[in-house]
């Protein structure tokens, strides 16, 4: 590792039935490591991602904030088992007084991804697989909303790609269960994916009120970025794009979508990015339109994101090559991970590199870095 991890865990450290292997990503408060199973029943997979969150040390204010984020994620993952959501196998607590920085840490044992949408978007052009990927992302949102939850932080770093090419939504630290028409989330967000009505909303004792329509707005931004390589609102920085969103919501500016956006998707993105939440398309209607647009462009199966000539021929190989050649943001302000194909680097194989196989954290624990595009990722 070239930068310090928020929760340093030595290679070979045992927690429960798991042995820590190479680091994946880190953030201000938590760190993620690859792990292999060295004990326990065969009901658990051979490999997983361990998300270490230090709930035993720190200031009272930090710990209260972190506990709330952990409780949100654990509650959702325990209650919801959906094919488009990252799976949590178990939760553990470190009991090791001899390691003060680890003692008391909560460990989430998560399904390990092969790559992330952030990784795919660092390529020189929008991925041809974009429509098929977006259809799976939308299906994941529909699963969440049907169950009565809002994701709260949909973005490329929180869309994980599995070895078989399927998509999982991850990072549920900001997720909130609906109470009628609204839910309450912490006062954190990623400006590029936050709807205008939440940019100036009041923060009450329970946090910020939000609706499923906030996820719909985020999906519209994500779809535009995936299909065109640019954000739908102008500006060279998140702050500039935030100001453009406010101007658009107030009616002083118009929405100018990229001419590269296919016509069917132009209608979809426009329906997601309405000035107010009231005019935004509902999730079920959105899913039907996304599936229709994907089918119309022949996107029922995931096409390879690279030309076949001289490139890997399987989706697994494509993701492995992508993870080994690009740098993306992971869980934190500083990101350092190991290169490779996800297998354990036994005997010294592999080594430190600025590469990430997946993202497992929350925005307040992370800043997205590594994108090569001037418009950002």
CSV table of C-alpha atoms in Angstrom, one decimal:
chain,number,residue,atom,x,y,z
A,1,UNK,CA,0.0,0.0,0.0
A,2,UNK,CA,1.4,3.4,-0.9
A,3,UNK,CA,-1.0,5.4,1.4
A,4,UNK,CA,-2.1,4.7,5.0
A,5,UNK,CA,-5.4,2.8,5.4
A,6,UNK,CA,-7.9,4.2,7.9
A,7,UNK,CA,-8.2,0.7,9.4
A,8,UNK,CA,-4.8,-1.0,8.9
A,9,UNK,CA,-5.2,-4.7,8.9
A,10,UNK,CA,-2.1,-6.9,8.3
A,11,UNK,CA,-2.2,-9.6,5.7
A,12,UNK,CA,-3.0,-12.9,7.2
A,13,UNK,CA,-5.0,-11.4,10.1
A,14,UNK,CA,-7.9,-13.7,11.1
A,15,UNK,CA,-11.4,-12.5,11.9
A,16,UNK,CA,-14.1,-15.2,12.3
A,17,UNK,CA,-13.6,-17.8,9.6
A,18,UNK,CA,-11.8,-15.3,7.3
A,19,UNK,CA,-8.2,-14.5,6.6
A,20,UNK,CA,-7.3,-11.0,5.3
A,21,UNK,CA,-5.5,-10.9,2.0
A,22,UNK,CA,-4.8,-7.9,-0.3
A,23,UNK,CA,-6.3,-4.4,0.3
A,24,UNK,CA,-9.1,-3.2,-2.0
A,25,UNK,CA,-9.9,0.4,-0.9
A,26,UNK,CA,-9.9,2.8,2.1
A,27,UNK,CA,-11.7,5.9,3.3
A,28,UNK,CA,-11.6,8.3,6.2
A,29,UNK,CA,-13.1,5.9,8.7
A,30,UNK,CA,-13.2,2.4,7.1
A,31,UNK,CA,-11.2,0.1,4.9
A,32,UNK,CA,-12.0,-2.9,2.6
A,33,UNK,CA,-9.9,-6.0,2.2
A,34,UNK,CA,-10.1,-9.1,0.1
A,35,UNK,CA,-10.4,-12.3,2.2
A,36,UNK,CA,-10.4,-16.0,1.9
A,37,UNK,CA,-12.3,-18.5,4.0
A,38,UNK,CA,-10.1,-20.6,6.2
A,39,UNK,CA,-12.7,-22.2,8.4
A,40,UNK,CA,-16.4,-22.6,9.0
A,41,UNK,CA,-19.1,-24.4,7.0
A,42,UNK,CA,-19.1,-24.6,3.2
A,43,UNK,CA,-22.3,-22.5,3.1
A,44,UNK,CA,-20.0,-19.5,2.8
A,45,UNK,CA,-18.0,-18.7,-0.4
A,46,UNK,CA,-14.3,-19.2,-0.6
A,47,UNK,CA,-13.6,-15.5,-1.0
A,48,UNK,CA,-15.3,-12.3,0.1
A,49,UNK,CA,-14.7,-8.6,0.8
A,50,UNK,CA,-14.3,-7.5,4.4
A,51,UNK,CA,-15.4,-4.0,5.2
A,52,UNK,CA,-13.7,-2.9,8.5
A,53,UNK,CA,-15.5,-0.1,10.3
A,54,UNK,CA,-13.9,1.0,13.7
A,55,UNK,CA,-16.8,1.3,16.1
A,56,UNK,CA,-14.6,0.8,19.2
A,57,UNK,CA,-12.3,3.9,19.0
A,58,UNK,CA,-12.6,7.5,18.0
A,59,UNK,CA,-14.4,10.6,19.4
A,60,UNK,CA,-18.0,10.2,20.6
A,61,UNK,CA,-19.3,12.3,17.7
A,62,UNK,CA,-17.4,10.3,15.1
A,63,UNK,CA,-18.6,7.0,16.6
A,64,UNK,CA,-22.2,8.1,16.8
A,65,UNK,CA,-22.1,9.2,13.1
A,66,UNK,CA,-20.4,6.0,12.1
A,67,UNK,CA,-22.7,3.7,14.0
A,68,UNK,CA,-25.7,5.3,12.3
A,69,UNK,CA,-24.2,4.6,8.9
A,70,UNK,CA,-23.3,1.0,9.8
A,71,UNK,CA,-26.8,0.4,11.2
A,72,UNK,CA,-28.4,1.6,8.0
A,73,UNK,CA,-26.3,-0.6,5.8
A,74,UNK,CA,-26.6,-3.7,8.0
A,75,UNK,CA,-30.4,-3.3,8.5
A,76,UNK,CA,-31.0,-3.1,4.7
A,77,UNK,CA,-28.6,-6.0,3.8
A,78,UNK,CA,-30.1,-8.2,6.5
A,79,UNK,CA,-33.7,-7.6,5.4
A,80,UNK,CA,-33.3,-7.5,1.7
A,81,UNK,CA,-32.0,-10.3,-0.5
A,82,UNK,CA,-32.4,-9.2,-4.1
A,83,UNK,CA,-30.5,-10.3,-7.1
A,84,UNK,CA,-29.4,-6.8,-8.0
A,85,UNK,CA,-28.1,-5.9,-4.5
A,86,UNK,CA,-24.7,-6.8,-3.2
A,87,UNK,CA,-25.0,-9.6,-0.7
A,88,UNK,CA,-23.9,-9.5,2.9
A,89,UNK,CA,-23.0,-13.0,4.3
A,90,UNK,CA,-22.5,-12.1,8.0
A,91,UNK,CA,-21.3,-9.4,10.4
A,92,UNK,CA,-18.5,-9.8,12.9
A,93,UNK,CA,-16.9,-7.8,15.7
A,94,UNK,CA,-13.2,-7.8,16.3
A,95,UNK,CA,-12.2,-8.7,19.9
A,96,UNK,CA,-8.5,-8.0,20.1
A,97,UNK,CA,-7.4,-5.6,22.9
A,98,UNK,CA,-3.8,-6.0,21.7
A,99,UNK,CA,-4.7,-4.2,18.5
A,100,UNK,CA,-6.3,-0.9,19.7
A,101,UNK,CA,-7.1,0.3,16.1
A,102,UNK,CA,-8.9,-2.9,15.4
A,103,UNK,CA,-10.4,-3.8,18.7
A,104,UNK,CA,-14.2,-3.3,18.6
A,105,UNK,CA,-14.3,-2.9,14.8
A,106,UNK,CA,-17.5,-4.0,13.0
A,107,UNK,CA,-16.7,-6.2,10.0
A,108,UNK,CA,-19.2,-6.6,7.2
A,109,UNK,CA,-18.5,-9.8,5.1
A,110,UNK,CA,-19.7,-8.9,1.6
A,111,UNK,CA,-19.9,-10.5,-1.7
A,112,UNK,CA,-16.8,-9.7,-3.7
A,113,UNK,CA,-17.2,-7.9,-7.0
A,114,UNK,CA,-14.9,-8.2,-10.0
A,115,UNK,CA,-15.0,-4.5,-10.9
A,116,UNK,CA,-17.1,-1.4,-10.8
A,117,UNK,CA,-18.9,1.0,-13.2
A,118,UNK,CA,-16.3,3.6,-12.2
A,119,UNK,CA,-13.6,1.4,-13.6
A,120,UNK,CA,-15.5,0.9,-16.9
A,121,UNK,CA,-16.1,4.7,-17.3
A,122,UNK,CA,-12.4,5.5,-17.2
A,123,UNK,CA,-12.1,4.1,-20.8
A,124,UNK,CA,-11.7,6.5,-23.7
A,125,UNK,CA,-15.3,6.1,-24.9
A,126,UNK,CA,-18.7,5.2,-23.4
A,127,UNK,CA,-18.9,1.4,-23.0
A,128,UNK,CA,-21.1,-0.4,-25.7
A,129,UNK,CA,-22.6,-2.4,-22.8
A,130,UNK,CA,-24.0,0.8,-21.4
A,131,UNK,CA,-27.7,0.1,-22.1
A,132,UNK,CA,-27.6,-3.4,-20.7
A,133,UNK,CA,-25.8,-2.2,-17.6
A,134,UNK,CA,-28.3,0.6,-17.0
A,135,UNK,CA,-31.2,-1.8,-17.3
A,136,UNK,CA,-29.8,-3.9,-14.5
A,137,UNK,CA,-29.1,-0.7,-12.4
A,138,UNK,CA,-32.7,0.3,-12.9
A,139,UNK,CA,-33.9,-3.1,-11.9
A,140,UNK,CA,-31.9,-2.8,-8.7
A,141,UNK,CA,-33.6,0.5,-7.9
A,142,UNK,CA,-37.0,-1.0,-8.6
A,143,UNK,CA,-36.2,-3.8,-6.2
A,144,UNK,CA,-35.2,-1.3,-3.5
A,145,UNK,CA,-38.2,1.0,-4.0
A,146,UNK,CA,-40.7,-2.0,-4.0
A,147,UNK,CA,-39.3,-3.0,-0.7
A,148,UNK,CA,-39.8,0.5,0.7
A,149,UNK,CA,-36.2,1.8,0.6
A,150,UNK,CA,-34.4,4.7,-1.0
A,151,UNK,CA,-30.7,4.2,-2.0
A,152,UNK,CA,-29.6,7.8,-1.4
A,153,UNK,CA,-26.2,7.6,-3.1
A,154,UNK,CA,-26.5,6.1,-6.6
A,155,UNK,CA,-23.4,6.8,-8.6
A,156,UNK,CA,-20.8,4.8,-10.7
A,157,UNK,CA,-18.7,3.9,-7.7
A,158,UNK,CA,-21.7,2.2,-6.1
A,159,UNK,CA,-22.5,0.0,-9.1
A,160,UNK,CA,-20.5,-3.1,-8.9
A,161,UNK,CA,-19.8,-5.6,-11.8
A,162,UNK,CA,-19.6,-9.3,-11.0
A,163,UNK,CA,-17.4,-11.8,-12.7
A,164,UNK,CA,-20.4,-13.1,-14.8
A,165,UNK,CA,-21.1,-9.5,-16.0
A,166,UNK,CA,-24.1,-9.0,-13.8
A,167,UNK,CA,-24.6,-5.8,-11.9
A,168,UNK,CA,-25.1,-5.2,-8.1
A,169,UNK,CA,-26.0,-2.0,-6.3
A,170,UNK,CA,-23.8,-1.4,-3.3
A,171,UNK,CA,-23.1,1.2,-0.5
A,172,UNK,CA,-26.2,1.4,1.6
A,173,UNK,CA,-24.9,3.7,4.3
A,174,UNK,CA,-27.2,6.4,3.0
A,175,UNK,CA,-30.1,4.1,2.4
A,176,UNK,CA,-33.3,4.9,4.3
A,177,UNK,CA,-36.6,3.1,4.8
A,178,UNK,CA,-39.7,5.0,3.6
A,179,UNK,CA,-42.2,6.2,6.2
A,180,UNK,CA,-45.2,6.9,3.9
A,181,UNK,CA,-44.0,9.1,1.1
A,182,UNK,CA,-40.6,10.1,2.6
A,183,UNK,CA,-37.5,8.7,4.2
A,184,UNK,CA,-34.8,10.4,6.3
A,185,UNK,CA,-31.2,10.3,5.4
A,186,UNK,CA,-27.9,11.8,6.8
A,187,UNK,CA,-27.0,15.3,5.5
A,188,UNK,CA,-24.5,14.0,3.0
A,189,UNK,CA,-24.7,13.6,-0.7
A,190,UNK,CA,-22.8,13.6,-3.9
A,191,UNK,CA,-23.7,16.9,-5.7
A,192,UNK,CA,-23.6,15.6,-9.2
A,193,UNK,CA,-26.3,13.0,-8.4
A,194,UNK,CA,-28.4,15.0,-5.9
A,195,UNK,CA,-31.7,16.4,-7.2
A,196,UNK,CA,-32.0,20.2,-7.0
A,197,UNK,CA,-34.8,20.1,-4.4
A,198,UNK,CA,-32.4,18.5,-2.0
A,199,UNK,CA,-29.5,20.9,-2.6
A,200,UNK,CA,-31.2,23.5,-0.5
A,201,UNK,CA,-33.5,21.4,1.7
A,202,UNK,CA,-33.6,21.9,5.5
A,203,UNK,CA,-31.9,19.4,7.7
A,204,UNK,CA,-34.1,18.3,10.7
A,205,UNK,CA,-33.3,16.3,13.8
A,206,UNK,CA,-33.7,13.1,11.9
A,207,UNK,CA,-31.7,14.2,8.9
A,208,UNK,CA,-32.9,15.2,5.4
A,209,UNK,CA,-36.3,14.2,4.0
A,210,UNK,CA,-36.0,12.4,0.7
A,211,UNK,CA,-38.2,10.4,-1.7
A,212,UNK,CA,-37.6,7.6,-4.3
A,213,UNK,CA,-37.6,10.4,-6.9
A,214,UNK,CA,-34.2,11.4,-5.7
A,215,UNK,CA,-32.9,8.0,-6.9
A,216,UNK,CA,-34.7,8.5,-10.2
A,217,UNK,CA,-32.8,11.8,-10.7
A,218,UNK,CA,-29.5,10.1,-9.9
A,219,UNK,CA,-30.3,7.4,-12.5
A,220,UNK,CA,-30.9,10.1,-15.1
A,221,UNK,CA,-27.5,11.6,-14.4
A,222,UNK,CA,-25.9,8.2,-14.4
A,223,UNK,CA,-27.6,7.2,-17.7
A,224,UNK,CA,-26.4,10.3,-19.5
A,225,UNK,CA,-22.9,9.8,-18.2
A,226,UNK,CA,-22.7,6.2,-19.2
A,227,UNK,CA,-24.1,6.7,-22.7
A,228,UNK,CA,-22.4,10.0,-23.6
A,229,UNK,CA,-19.3,10.3,-21.4
A,230,UNK,CA,-20.5,13.6,-20.0
A,231,UNK,CA,-22.7,14.9,-17.2
A,232,UNK,CA,-26.1,16.3,-18.3
A,233,UNK,CA,-25.5,19.7,-16.6
A,234,UNK,CA,-22.7,22.0,-17.7
A,235,UNK,CA,-19.6,22.8,-15.6
A,236,UNK,CA,-16.0,21.7,-15.2
A,237,UNK,CA,-16.4,21.0,-11.5
A,238,UNK,CA,-19.0,19.4,-9.2
A,239,UNK,CA,-19.7,22.9,-7.7
A,240,UNK,CA,-20.3,24.4,-11.1
A,241,UNK,CA,-22.6,21.6,-12.1
A,242,UNK,CA,-24.4,22.0,-8.8
A,243,UNK,CA,-25.0,25.7,-9.6
A,244,UNK,CA,-26.2,24.7,-13.0
A,245,UNK,CA,-28.7,22.3,-11.5
A,246,UNK,CA,-30.0,25.1,-9.2
A,247,UNK,CA,-30.4,27.4,-12.2
A,248,UNK,CA,-32.2,24.8,-14.1
A,249,UNK,CA,-34.6,24.0,-11.2
A,250,UNK,CA,-35.4,27.7,-10.9
A,251,UNK,CA,-36.2,28.0,-14.6
A,252,UNK,CA,-33.4,30.4,-15.4
A,253,UNK,CA,-31.6,27.8,-17.6
A,254,UNK,CA,-32.7,24.9,-19.8
A,255,UNK,CA,-31.6,21.3,-19.8
A,256,UNK,CA,-29.2,20.7,-22.7
A,257,UNK,CA,-28.6,17.0,-23.3
A,258,UNK,CA,-25.7,15.7,-25.3
A,259,UNK,CA,-26.5,15.1,-29.1
A,260,UNK,CA,-24.7,11.8,-28.6
A,261,UNK,CA,-27.6,10.6,-26.4
A,262,UNK,CA,-29.8,8.1,-28.4
A,263,UNK,CA,-33.4,9.3,-29.0
A,264,UNK,CA,-35.0,6.6,-26.8
A,265,UNK,CA,-32.7,7.4,-24.0
A,266,UNK,CA,-33.1,11.1,-24.4
A,267,UNK,CA,-36.8,10.8,-23.5
A,268,UNK,CA,-35.9,8.6,-20.5
A,269,UNK,CA,-33.2,11.0,-19.2
A,270,UNK,CA,-35.6,14.0,-19.7
A,271,UNK,CA,-38.3,12.2,-17.7
A,272,UNK,CA,-35.8,11.6,-14.8
A,273,UNK,CA,-34.3,15.1,-14.8
A,274,UNK,CA,-37.4,17.2,-14.3
A,275,UNK,CA,-37.2,20.5,-12.4
A,276,UNK,CA,-39.3,19.2,-9.5
A,277,UNK,CA,-39.8,15.8,-8.0
A,278,UNK,CA,-43.5,16.0,-8.8
A,279,UNK,CA,-43.0,15.7,-12.5
A,280,UNK,CA,-40.4,12.9,-12.3
A,281,UNK,CA,-41.2,9.5,-13.8
A,282,UNK,CA,-42.0,6.7,-11.3
A,283,UNK,CA,-39.6,3.8,-10.8
A,284,UNK,CA,-41.8,1.1,-12.3
A,285,UNK,CA,-42.6,3.2,-15.4
A,286,UNK,CA,-38.9,4.1,-15.7
A,287,UNK,CA,-38.0,0.4,-15.6
A,288,UNK,CA,-40.4,-0.5,-18.4
A,289,UNK,CA,-39.1,2.3,-20.6
A,290,UNK,CA,-35.5,1.4,-19.9
A,291,UNK,CA,-36.1,-2.3,-20.7
A,292,UNK,CA,-37.8,-1.3,-23.9
A,293,UNK,CA,-35.0,1.1,-24.9
A,294,UNK,CA,-32.4,-1.6,-24.1
A,295,UNK,CA,-34.2,-4.3,-26.1
A,296,UNK,CA,-34.6,-1.9,-29.1
A,297,UNK,CA,-30.8,-1.4,-29.2
A,298,UNK,CA,-30.1,-5.1,-29.0
A,299,UNK,CA,-28.9,-4.8,-25.4
A,300,UNK,CA,-30.5,-7.9,-23.9
A,301,UNK,CA,-27.1,-9.5,-23.5
A,302,UNK,CA,-24.0,-7.7,-22.3
A,303,UNK,CA,-21.8,-6.9,-25.2
A,304,UNK,CA,-18.0,-6.7,-24.7
A,305,UNK,CA,-16.8,-3.1,-23.9
A,306,UNK,CA,-13.8,-3.6,-26.2
A,307,UNK,CA,-13.4,-4.6,-29.9
A,308,UNK,CA,-12.8,-8.3,-30.2
A,309,UNK,CA,-9.6,-8.0,-32.2
A,310,UNK,CA,-6.7,-8.4,-29.9
A,311,UNK,CA,-8.9,-8.1,-26.8
A,312,UNK,CA,-10.2,-10.6,-24.2
A,313,UNK,CA,-13.2,-12.5,-25.5
A,314,UNK,CA,-15.1,-13.2,-22.3
A,315,UNK,CA,-16.8,-10.7,-20.0
A,316,UNK,CA,-14.8,-12.1,-17.1
A,317,UNK,CA,-11.5,-11.5,-19.0
A,318,UNK,CA,-12.7,-8.0,-19.9
A,319,UNK,CA,-13.4,-7.1,-16.3
A,320,UNK,CA,-10.1,-8.5,-15.2
A,321,UNK,CA,-8.2,-6.6,-17.8
A,322,UNK,CA,-10.2,-3.4,-17.0
A,323,UNK,CA,-9.4,-3.8,-13.3
A,324,UNK,CA,-5.7,-4.3,-14.1
A,325,UNK,CA,-5.3,-1.2,-16.3
A,326,UNK,CA,-7.3,1.6,-14.8
A,327,UNK,CA,-7.5,3.5,-11.5
A,328,UNK,CA,-10.8,4.3,-9.9
A,329,UNK,CA,-12.0,5.6,-6.6
A,330,UNK,CA,-12.9,3.2,-3.9
A,331,UNK,CA,-14.0,3.8,-0.3
A,332,UNK,CA,-12.1,6.8,0.7
A,333,UNK,CA,-10.2,10.0,0.3
A,334,UNK,CA,-7.0,8.0,-0.5
A,335,UNK,CA,-7.1,4.9,-2.6
A,336,UNK,CA,-4.6,2.2,-2.9
A,337,UNK,CA,-5.2,-1.4,-3.9
A,338,UNK,CA,-3.5,-4.4,-5.4
A,339,UNK,CA,-3.4,-5.3,-9.1
A,340,UNK,CA,-4.5,-8.6,-10.3
A,341,UNK,CA,-7.5,-10.7,-11.2
A,342,UNK,CA,-9.0,-11.1,-7.8
A,343,UNK,CA,-7.1,-14.3,-6.9
A,344,UNK,CA,-5.0,-14.4,-3.8
A,345,UNK,CA,-1.4,-13.3,-4.6
A,346,UNK,CA,0.2,-16.4,-2.9
A,347,UNK,CA,3.9,-16.5,-3.0
A,348,UNK,CA,4.4,-12.9,-3.7
A,349,UNK,CA,2.5,-12.7,-6.9
A,350,UNK,CA,0.8,-9.4,-7.6
A,351,UNK,CA,1.9,-6.2,-5.9
A,352,UNK,CA,0.8,-2.7,-4.9
A,353,UNK,CA,-0.9,-0.6,-7.6
A,354,UNK,CA,-3.4,2.2,-7.9
A,355,UNK,CA,-6.1,-0.1,-9.0
A,356,UNK,CA,-9.5,-0.9,-7.6
A,357,UNK,CA,-11.7,-4.0,-8.2
A,358,UNK,CA,-14.8,-2.6,-6.6
A,359,UNK,CA,-16.2,0.0,-4.3
A,360,UNK,CA,-17.9,-0.7,-1.0
A,361,UNK,CA,-18.2,2.6,0.9
A,362,UNK,CA,-20.2,5.8,1.4
A,363,UNK,CA,-19.6,9.2,-0.1
A,364,UNK,CA,-18.7,10.8,3.1
A,365,UNK,CA,-15.9,8.2,3.4
A,366,UNK,CA,-14.8,8.7,-0.2
A,367,UNK,CA,-13.9,11.1,-2.9
A,368,UNK,CA,-13.8,9.9,-6.5
A,369,UNK,CA,-10.4,10.0,-8.0
A,370,UNK,CA,-8.7,8.4,-10.9
A,371,UNK,CA,-11.1,9.5,-13.6
A,372,UNK,CA,-9.2,10.6,-16.8
A,373,UNK,CA,-12.1,12.6,-18.3
A,374,UNK,CA,-12.2,16.4,-18.0
A,375,UNK,CA,-15.8,16.1,-17.1
A,376,UNK,CA,-15.2,13.7,-14.2
A,377,UNK,CA,-16.7,10.4,-13.4
